[in-house]
PDB file of C-alpha atoms in Angstrom:
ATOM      1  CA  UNK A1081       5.127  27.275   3.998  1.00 68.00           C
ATOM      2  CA  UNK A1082       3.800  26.728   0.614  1.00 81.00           C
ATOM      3  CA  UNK A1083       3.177  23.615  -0.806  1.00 92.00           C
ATOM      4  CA  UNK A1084       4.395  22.010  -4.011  1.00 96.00           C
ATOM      5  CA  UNK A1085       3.387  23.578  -7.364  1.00 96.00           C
ATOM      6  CA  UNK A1086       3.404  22.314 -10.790  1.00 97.00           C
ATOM      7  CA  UNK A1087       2.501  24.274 -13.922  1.00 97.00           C
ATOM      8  CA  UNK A1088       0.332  23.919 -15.704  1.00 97.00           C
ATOM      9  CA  UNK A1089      -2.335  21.988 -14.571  1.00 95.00           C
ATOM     10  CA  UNK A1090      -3.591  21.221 -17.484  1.00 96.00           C
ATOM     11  CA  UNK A1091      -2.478  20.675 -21.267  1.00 96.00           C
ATOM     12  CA  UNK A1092      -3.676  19.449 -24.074  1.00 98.00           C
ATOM     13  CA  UNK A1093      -0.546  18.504 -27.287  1.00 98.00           C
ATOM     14  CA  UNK A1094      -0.802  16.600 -30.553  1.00 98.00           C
ATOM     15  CA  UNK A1095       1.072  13.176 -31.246  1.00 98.00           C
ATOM     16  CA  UNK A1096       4.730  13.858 -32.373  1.00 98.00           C
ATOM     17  CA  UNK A1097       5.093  17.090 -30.508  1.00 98.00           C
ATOM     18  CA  UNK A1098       6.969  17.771 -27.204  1.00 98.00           C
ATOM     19  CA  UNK A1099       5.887  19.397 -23.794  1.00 98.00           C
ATOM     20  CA  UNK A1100       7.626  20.795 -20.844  1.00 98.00           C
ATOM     21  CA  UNK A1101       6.537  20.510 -17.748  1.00 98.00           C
ATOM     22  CA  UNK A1102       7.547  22.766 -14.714  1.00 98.00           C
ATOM     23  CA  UNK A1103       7.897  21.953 -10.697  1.00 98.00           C
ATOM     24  CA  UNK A1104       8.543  24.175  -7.460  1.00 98.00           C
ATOM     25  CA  UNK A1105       9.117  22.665  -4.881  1.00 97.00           C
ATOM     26  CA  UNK A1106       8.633  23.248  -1.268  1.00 95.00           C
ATOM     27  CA  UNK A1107      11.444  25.676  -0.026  1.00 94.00           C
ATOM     28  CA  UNK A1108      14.517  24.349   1.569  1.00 92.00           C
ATOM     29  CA  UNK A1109      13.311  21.361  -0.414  1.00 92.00           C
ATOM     30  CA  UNK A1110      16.526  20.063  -2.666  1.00 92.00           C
ATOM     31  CA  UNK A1111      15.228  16.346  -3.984  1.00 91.00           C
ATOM     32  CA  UNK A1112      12.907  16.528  -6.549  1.00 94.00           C
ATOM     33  CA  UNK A1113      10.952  13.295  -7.998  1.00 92.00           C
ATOM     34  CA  UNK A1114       8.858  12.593 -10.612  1.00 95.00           C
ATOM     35  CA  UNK A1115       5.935  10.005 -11.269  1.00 93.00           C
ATOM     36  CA  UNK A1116       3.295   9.223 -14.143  1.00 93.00           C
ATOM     37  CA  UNK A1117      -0.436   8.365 -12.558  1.00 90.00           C
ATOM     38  CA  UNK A1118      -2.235   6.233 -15.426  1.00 88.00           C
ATOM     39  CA  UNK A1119      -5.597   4.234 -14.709  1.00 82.00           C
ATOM     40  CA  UNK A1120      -3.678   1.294 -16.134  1.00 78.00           C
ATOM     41  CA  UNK A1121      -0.640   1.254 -14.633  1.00 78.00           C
ATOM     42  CA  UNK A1122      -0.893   2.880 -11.753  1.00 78.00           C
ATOM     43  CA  UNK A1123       1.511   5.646 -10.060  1.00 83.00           C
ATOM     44  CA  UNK A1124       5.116   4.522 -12.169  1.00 86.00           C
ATOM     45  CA  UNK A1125       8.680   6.332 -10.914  1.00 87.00           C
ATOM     46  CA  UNK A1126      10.114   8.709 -13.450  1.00 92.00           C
ATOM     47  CA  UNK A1127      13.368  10.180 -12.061  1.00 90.00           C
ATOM     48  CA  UNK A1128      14.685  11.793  -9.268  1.00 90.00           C
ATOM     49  CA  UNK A1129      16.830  14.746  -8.752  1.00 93.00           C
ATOM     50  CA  UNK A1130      18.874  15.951  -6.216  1.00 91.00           C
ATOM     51  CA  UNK A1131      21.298  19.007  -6.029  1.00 91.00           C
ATOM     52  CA  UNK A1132      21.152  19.387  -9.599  1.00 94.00           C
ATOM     53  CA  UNK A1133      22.333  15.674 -10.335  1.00 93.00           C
ATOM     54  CA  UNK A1134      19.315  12.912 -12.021  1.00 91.00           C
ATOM     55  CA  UNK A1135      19.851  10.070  -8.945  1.00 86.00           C
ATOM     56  CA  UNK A1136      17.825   7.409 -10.012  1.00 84.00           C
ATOM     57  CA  UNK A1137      15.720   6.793 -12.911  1.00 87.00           C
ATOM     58  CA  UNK A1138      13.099   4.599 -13.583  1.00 86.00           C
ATOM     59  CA  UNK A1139      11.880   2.478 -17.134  1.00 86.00           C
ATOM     60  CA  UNK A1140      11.120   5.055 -19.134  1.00 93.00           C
ATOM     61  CA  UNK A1141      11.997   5.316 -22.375  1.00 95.00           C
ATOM     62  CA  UNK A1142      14.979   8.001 -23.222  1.00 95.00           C
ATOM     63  CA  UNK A1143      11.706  10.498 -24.542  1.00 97.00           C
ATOM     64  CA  UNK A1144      11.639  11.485 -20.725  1.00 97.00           C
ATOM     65  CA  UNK A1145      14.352  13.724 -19.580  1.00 97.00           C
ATOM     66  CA  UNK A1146      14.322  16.151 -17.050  1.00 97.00           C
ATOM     67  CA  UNK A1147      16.681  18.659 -15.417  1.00 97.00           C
ATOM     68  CA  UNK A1148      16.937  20.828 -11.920  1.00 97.00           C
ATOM     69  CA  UNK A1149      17.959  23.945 -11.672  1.00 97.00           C
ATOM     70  CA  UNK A1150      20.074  25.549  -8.806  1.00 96.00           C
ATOM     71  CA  UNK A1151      16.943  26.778  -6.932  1.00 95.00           C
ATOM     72  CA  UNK A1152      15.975  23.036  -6.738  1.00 95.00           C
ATOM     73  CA  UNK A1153      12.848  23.511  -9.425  1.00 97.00           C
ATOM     74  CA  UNK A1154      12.819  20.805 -12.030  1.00 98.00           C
ATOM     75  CA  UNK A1155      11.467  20.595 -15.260  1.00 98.00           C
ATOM     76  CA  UNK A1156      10.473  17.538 -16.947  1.00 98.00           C
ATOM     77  CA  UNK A1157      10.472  17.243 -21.113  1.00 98.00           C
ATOM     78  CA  UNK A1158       9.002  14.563 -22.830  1.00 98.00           C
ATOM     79  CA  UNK A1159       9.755  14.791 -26.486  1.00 96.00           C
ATOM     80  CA  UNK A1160       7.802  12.874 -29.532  1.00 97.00           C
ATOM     81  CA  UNK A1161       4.389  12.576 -27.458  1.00 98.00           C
ATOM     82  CA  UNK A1162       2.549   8.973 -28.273  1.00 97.00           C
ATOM     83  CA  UNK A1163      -1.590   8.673 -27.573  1.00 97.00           C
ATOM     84  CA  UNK A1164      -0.267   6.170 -24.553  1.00 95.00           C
ATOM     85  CA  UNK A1165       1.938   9.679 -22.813  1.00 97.00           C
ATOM     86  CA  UNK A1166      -1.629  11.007 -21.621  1.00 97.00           C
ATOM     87  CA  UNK A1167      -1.518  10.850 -17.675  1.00 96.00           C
ATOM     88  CA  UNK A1168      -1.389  12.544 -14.649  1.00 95.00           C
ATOM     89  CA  UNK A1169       2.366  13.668 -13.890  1.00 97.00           C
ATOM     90  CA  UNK A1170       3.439  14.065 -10.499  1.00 96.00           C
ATOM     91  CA  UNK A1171       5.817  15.993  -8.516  1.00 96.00           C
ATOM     92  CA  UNK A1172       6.790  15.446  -5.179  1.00 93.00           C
ATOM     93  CA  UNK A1173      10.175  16.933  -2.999  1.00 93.00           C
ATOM     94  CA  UNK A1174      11.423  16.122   0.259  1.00 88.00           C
ATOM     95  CA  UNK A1175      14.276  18.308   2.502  1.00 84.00           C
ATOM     96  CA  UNK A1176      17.121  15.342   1.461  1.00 78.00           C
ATOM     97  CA  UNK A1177      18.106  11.863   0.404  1.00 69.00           C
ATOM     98  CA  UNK A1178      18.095  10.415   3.611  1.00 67.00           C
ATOM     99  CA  UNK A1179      15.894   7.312   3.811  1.00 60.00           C
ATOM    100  CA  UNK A1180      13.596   8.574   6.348  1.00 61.00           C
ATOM    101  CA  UNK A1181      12.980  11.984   4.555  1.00 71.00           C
ATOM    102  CA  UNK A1182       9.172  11.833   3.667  1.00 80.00           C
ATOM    103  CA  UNK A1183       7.832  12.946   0.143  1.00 84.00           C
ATOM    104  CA  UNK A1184       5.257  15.642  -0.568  1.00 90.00           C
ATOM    105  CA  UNK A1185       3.603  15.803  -3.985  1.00 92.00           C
ATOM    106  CA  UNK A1186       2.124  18.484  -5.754  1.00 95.00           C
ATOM    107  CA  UNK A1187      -1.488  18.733  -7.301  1.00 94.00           C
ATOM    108  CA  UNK A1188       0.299  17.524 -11.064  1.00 95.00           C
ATOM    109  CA  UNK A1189       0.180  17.972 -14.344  1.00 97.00           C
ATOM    110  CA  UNK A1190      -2.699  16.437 -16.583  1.00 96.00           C
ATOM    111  CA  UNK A1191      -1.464  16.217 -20.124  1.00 97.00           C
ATOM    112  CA  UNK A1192      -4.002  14.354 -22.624  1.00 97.00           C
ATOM    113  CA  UNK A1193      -1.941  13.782 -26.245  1.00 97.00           C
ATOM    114  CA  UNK A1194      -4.701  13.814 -29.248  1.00 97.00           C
TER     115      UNK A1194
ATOM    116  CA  UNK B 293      13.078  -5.446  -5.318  1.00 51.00           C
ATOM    117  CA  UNK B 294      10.128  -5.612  -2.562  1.00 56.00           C
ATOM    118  CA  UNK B 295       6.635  -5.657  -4.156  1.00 82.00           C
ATOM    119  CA  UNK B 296       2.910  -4.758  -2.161  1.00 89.00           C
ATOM    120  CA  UNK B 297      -0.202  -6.512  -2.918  1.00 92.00           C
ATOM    121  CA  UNK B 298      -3.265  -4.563  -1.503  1.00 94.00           C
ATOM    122  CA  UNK B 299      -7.176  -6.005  -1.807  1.00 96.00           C
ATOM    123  CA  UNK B 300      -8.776  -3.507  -4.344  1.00 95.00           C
ATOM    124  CA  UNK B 301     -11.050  -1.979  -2.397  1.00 97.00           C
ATOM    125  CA  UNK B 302     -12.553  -2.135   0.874  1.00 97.00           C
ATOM    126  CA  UNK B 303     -15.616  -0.521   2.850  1.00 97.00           C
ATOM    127  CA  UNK B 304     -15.861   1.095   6.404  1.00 96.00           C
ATOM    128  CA  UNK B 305     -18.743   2.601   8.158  1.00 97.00           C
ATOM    129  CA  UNK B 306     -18.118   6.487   9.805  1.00 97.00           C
ATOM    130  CA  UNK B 307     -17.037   6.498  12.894  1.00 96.00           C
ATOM    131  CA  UNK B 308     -15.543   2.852  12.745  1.00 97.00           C
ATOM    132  CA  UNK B 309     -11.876   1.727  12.875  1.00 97.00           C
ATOM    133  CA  UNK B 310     -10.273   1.594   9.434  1.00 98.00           C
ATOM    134  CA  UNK B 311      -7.805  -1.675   8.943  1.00 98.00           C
ATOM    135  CA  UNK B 312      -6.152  -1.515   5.680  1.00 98.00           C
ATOM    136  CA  UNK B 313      -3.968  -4.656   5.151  1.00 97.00           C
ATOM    137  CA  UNK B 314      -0.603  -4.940   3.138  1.00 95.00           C
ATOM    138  CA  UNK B 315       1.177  -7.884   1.694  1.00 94.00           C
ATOM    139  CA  UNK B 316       5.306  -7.499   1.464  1.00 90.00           C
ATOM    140  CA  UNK B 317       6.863 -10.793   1.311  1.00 90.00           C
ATOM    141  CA  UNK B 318       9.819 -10.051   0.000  1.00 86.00           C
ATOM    142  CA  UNK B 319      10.889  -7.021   1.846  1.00 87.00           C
ATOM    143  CA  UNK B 320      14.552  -6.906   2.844  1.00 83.00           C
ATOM    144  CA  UNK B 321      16.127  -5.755   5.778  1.00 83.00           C
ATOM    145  CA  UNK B 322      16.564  -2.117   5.199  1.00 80.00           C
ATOM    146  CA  UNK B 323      13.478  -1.219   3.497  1.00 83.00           C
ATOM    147  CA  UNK B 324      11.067   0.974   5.202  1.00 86.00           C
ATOM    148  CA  UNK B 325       6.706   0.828   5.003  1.00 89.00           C
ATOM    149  CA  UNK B 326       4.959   3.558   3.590  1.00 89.00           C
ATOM    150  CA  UNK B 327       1.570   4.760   3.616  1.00 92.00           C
ATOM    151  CA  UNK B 328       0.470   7.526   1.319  1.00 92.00           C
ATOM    152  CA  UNK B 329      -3.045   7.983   0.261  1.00 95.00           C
ATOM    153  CA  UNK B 330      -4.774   9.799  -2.651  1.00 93.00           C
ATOM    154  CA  UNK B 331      -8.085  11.983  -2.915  1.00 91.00           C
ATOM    155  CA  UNK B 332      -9.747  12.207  -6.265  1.00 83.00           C
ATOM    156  CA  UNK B 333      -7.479  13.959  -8.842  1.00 75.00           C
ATOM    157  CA  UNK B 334      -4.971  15.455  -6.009  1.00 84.00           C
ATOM    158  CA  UNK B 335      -1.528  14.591  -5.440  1.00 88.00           C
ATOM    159  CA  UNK B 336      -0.854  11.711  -3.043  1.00 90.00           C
ATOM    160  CA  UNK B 337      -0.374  12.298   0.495  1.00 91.00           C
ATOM    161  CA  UNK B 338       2.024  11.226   3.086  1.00 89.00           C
ATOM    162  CA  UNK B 339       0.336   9.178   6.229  1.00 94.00           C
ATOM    163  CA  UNK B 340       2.677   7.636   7.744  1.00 93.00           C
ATOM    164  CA  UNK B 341       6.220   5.198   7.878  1.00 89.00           C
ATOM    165  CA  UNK B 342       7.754   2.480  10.011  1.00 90.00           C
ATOM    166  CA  UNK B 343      10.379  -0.236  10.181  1.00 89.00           C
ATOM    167  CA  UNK B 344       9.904  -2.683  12.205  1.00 90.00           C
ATOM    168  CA  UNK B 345       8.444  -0.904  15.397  1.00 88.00           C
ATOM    169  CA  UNK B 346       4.979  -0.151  15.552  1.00 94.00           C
ATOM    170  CA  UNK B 347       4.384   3.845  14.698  1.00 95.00           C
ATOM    171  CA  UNK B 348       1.379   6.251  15.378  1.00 96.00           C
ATOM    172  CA  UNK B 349       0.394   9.852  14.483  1.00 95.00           C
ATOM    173  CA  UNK B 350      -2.113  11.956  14.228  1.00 94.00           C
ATOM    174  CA  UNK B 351      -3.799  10.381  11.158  1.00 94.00           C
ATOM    175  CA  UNK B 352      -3.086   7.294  11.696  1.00 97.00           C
ATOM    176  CA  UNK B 353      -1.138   3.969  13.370  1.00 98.00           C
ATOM    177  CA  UNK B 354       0.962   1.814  11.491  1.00 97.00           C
ATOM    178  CA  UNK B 355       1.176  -1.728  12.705  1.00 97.00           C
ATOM    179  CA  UNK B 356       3.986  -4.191  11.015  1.00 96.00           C
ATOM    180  CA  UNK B 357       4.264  -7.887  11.774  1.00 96.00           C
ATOM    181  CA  UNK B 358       7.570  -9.345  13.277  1.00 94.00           C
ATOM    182  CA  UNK B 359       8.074 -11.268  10.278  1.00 94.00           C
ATOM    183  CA  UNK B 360       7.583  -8.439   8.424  1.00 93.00           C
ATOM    184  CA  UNK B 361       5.804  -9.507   5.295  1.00 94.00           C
ATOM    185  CA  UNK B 362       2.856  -7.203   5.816  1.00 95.00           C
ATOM    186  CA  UNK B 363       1.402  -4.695   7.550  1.00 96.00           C
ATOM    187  CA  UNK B 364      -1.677  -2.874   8.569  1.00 97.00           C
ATOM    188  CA  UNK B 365      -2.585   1.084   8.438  1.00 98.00           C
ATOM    189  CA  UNK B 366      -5.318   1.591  11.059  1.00 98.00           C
ATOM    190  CA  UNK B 367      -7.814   4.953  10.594  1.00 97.00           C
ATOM    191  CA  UNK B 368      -8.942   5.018  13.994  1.00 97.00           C
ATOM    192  CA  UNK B 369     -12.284   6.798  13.669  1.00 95.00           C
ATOM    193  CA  UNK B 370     -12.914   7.164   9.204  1.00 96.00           C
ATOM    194  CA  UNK B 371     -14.774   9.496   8.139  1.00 97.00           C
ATOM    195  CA  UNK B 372     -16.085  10.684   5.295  1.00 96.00           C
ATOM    196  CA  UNK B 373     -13.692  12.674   4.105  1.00 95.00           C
ATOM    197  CA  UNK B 374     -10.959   9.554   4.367  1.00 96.00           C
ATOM    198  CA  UNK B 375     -12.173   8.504   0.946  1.00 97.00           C
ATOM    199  CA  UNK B 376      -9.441   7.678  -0.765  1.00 96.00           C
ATOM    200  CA  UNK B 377      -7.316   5.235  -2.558  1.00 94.00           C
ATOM    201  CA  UNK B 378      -4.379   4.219  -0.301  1.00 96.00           C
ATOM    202  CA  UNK B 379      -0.970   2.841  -1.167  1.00 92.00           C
ATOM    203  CA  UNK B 380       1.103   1.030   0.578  1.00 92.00           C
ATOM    204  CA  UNK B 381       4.531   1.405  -0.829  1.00 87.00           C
ATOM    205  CA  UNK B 382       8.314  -0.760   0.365  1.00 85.00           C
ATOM    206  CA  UNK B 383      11.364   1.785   0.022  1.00 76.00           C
ATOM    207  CA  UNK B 384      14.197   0.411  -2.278  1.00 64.00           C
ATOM    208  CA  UNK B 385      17.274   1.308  -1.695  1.00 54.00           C
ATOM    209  CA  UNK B 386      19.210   3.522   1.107  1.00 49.00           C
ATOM    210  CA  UNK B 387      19.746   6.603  -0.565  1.00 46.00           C
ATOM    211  CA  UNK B 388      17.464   6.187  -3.460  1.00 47.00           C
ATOM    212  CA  UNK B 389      13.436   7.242  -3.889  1.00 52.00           C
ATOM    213  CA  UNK B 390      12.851   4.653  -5.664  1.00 61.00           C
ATOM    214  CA  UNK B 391       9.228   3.966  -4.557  1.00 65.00           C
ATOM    215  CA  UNK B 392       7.230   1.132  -6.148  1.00 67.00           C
ATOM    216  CA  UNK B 393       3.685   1.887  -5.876  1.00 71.00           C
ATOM    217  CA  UNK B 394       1.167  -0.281  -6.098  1.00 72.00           C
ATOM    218  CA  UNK B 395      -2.642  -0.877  -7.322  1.00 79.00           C
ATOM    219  CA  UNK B 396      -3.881   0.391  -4.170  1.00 90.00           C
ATOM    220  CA  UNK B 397      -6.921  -0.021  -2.323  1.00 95.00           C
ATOM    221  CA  UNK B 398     -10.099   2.239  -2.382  1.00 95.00           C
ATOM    222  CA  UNK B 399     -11.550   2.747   1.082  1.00 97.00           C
ATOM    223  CA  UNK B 400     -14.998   3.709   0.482  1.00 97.00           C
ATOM    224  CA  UNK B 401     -16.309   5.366   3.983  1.00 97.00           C
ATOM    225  CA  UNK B 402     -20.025   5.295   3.911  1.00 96.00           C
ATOM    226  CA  UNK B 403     -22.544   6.833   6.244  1.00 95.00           C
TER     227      UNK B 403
END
C-alpha cells in the first residue's frame, strides 16, 4: 500500500505571497492532520480533518486554512507568507478518529519564504 | 493539557539496549503514550503506544510506570541506523489528534 505523499517537496515563495500545499493520504485513510517542523519550535499541530469536516485546530493564526476533499486528500493554504512561515510541513493520516488509530506521516513539504 | 519533558540527547553503543526516558506528570486518565521517532529530514515515524500496561513490538517495548508520570521506550539491540530524534508525545483528548510534541531527544548510536 502506498505511503503518504505530499507535493511538492520543495518550494521556495516571496514574503506577502500565498502557497498551497497538497496531501494524499494512505488509501482507506479518512483523517488527515497537519503539523509545522521548525528548529525552534519544534513539531507544532496545525489542523486536523476528518470526512471532509476541520476537527481540531491548533494556534495558528487564521493565515492557515486548509480543506479535504471527498477522496480524503487535503490541501493546506497559507496566505500572506512572513520570513518566520519557512518550515518543514507535515502530513500524516490514520484509518479513523478513534483514539487508538496510529498516525503515519508523509516525507513533507519544505517551504523557505525569502 | 499533558506536557513531555525528554533529556536532549542521549548516546548508546551498537548492539546495546536503548532506554529512552519520558517525563508526563500531568497526564490524565485517558491519555495514551506515544513514541514516534524521526530520521534526518523524513517524516516522523510511528514506534509504538500504551496506556497503562506494558506494550512490545517488533521495534521496540514500551514500559510505563504505575503512577504513570513517565515512561521508558527500550531499543533492545540499537543500531546504527536507529539514529534519530525520538518523541515522546501524551494524546489529548478522546476523539481528537491533538498531539503535543515535544523537544525530543537525539539518540546518537555510535560504533
Amino acid at each position: 500500500k502506498a505511503g503518504v505523499t505530499q507535493t511538492p517537496r520543495y518550494l521556495i515563495k516571496t514574503r506577502g505571497q500565498q502557497v498551497t500545499l497538497s496531501c494524499s493520504p494512505i488509501s482507506g485513510h479518512r483523517s488527515v492532520s497537519w503539523y509545522q517542523q521548525t528548529p525552534g519550535q519544534g513539531l507544532q499541530f496545525l489542523f486536523e480533518y476528518f470526512s471532509e469536516t476541520q476537527r481540531n485546530k491548533g494556534n495558528f493564526p487564521g493565515r492557515f486554512s486548509g480543506r479535504q476533499f471527498s477522496n480524503s486528500r487535503s490541501e493546506m493554504n497559507v496566505s500572506t507568507l512572513e520570513l518566520g512561515d519557512s518550515a518543514l510541513y507535515l502530513c500524516a493520516s490514520r484509518p479513523g478518529q478513534g483514539i487508538s488509530y496510529e498516525q503515519y506521516f508523509g516525507p513533507g513539504t519544505r517551504l523557505t519564504v525569502t | 493539557d499533558a506536557k513531555t519533558t525528554q533529556p536532549p540527547s542521549m548516546d548508546c553503543a551498537e548492539g546495546r539496549a536503548a532506554n529512552l526516558p519520558c517525563n508526563h506528570s500531568t497526564i490524565s486518565g485517558n491519555e495514551y503514550v506515544y513514541w514516534y521517532r524521526q530520521i534526518h529530514s523524513q517524516g516522523p515515524q510511528y514506534i509504538i503506544h500504551g496506556l497503562k500496561n506494558n506494550e512490545t513490538n517488533e521495534m521496540a517495548s514500551l514500559i510505563i510506570t504505575e503512577d504513570r508520570k513517565s515512561s521508558t521506550l527500550i531499543l533492545p539491540h540499537a543500531t546504527l541506523r536507529d539514529t534519530a530524534v525520538y518523541y515522546c508525545i501524551v494524546r489529548v483528548g478522546y476523539n481528537f489528534n491533538k498531539f503535543y510534541f515535544g523537544s525530543g531527544t537525539k539518540l546518537n548510536v555510535k560504533p
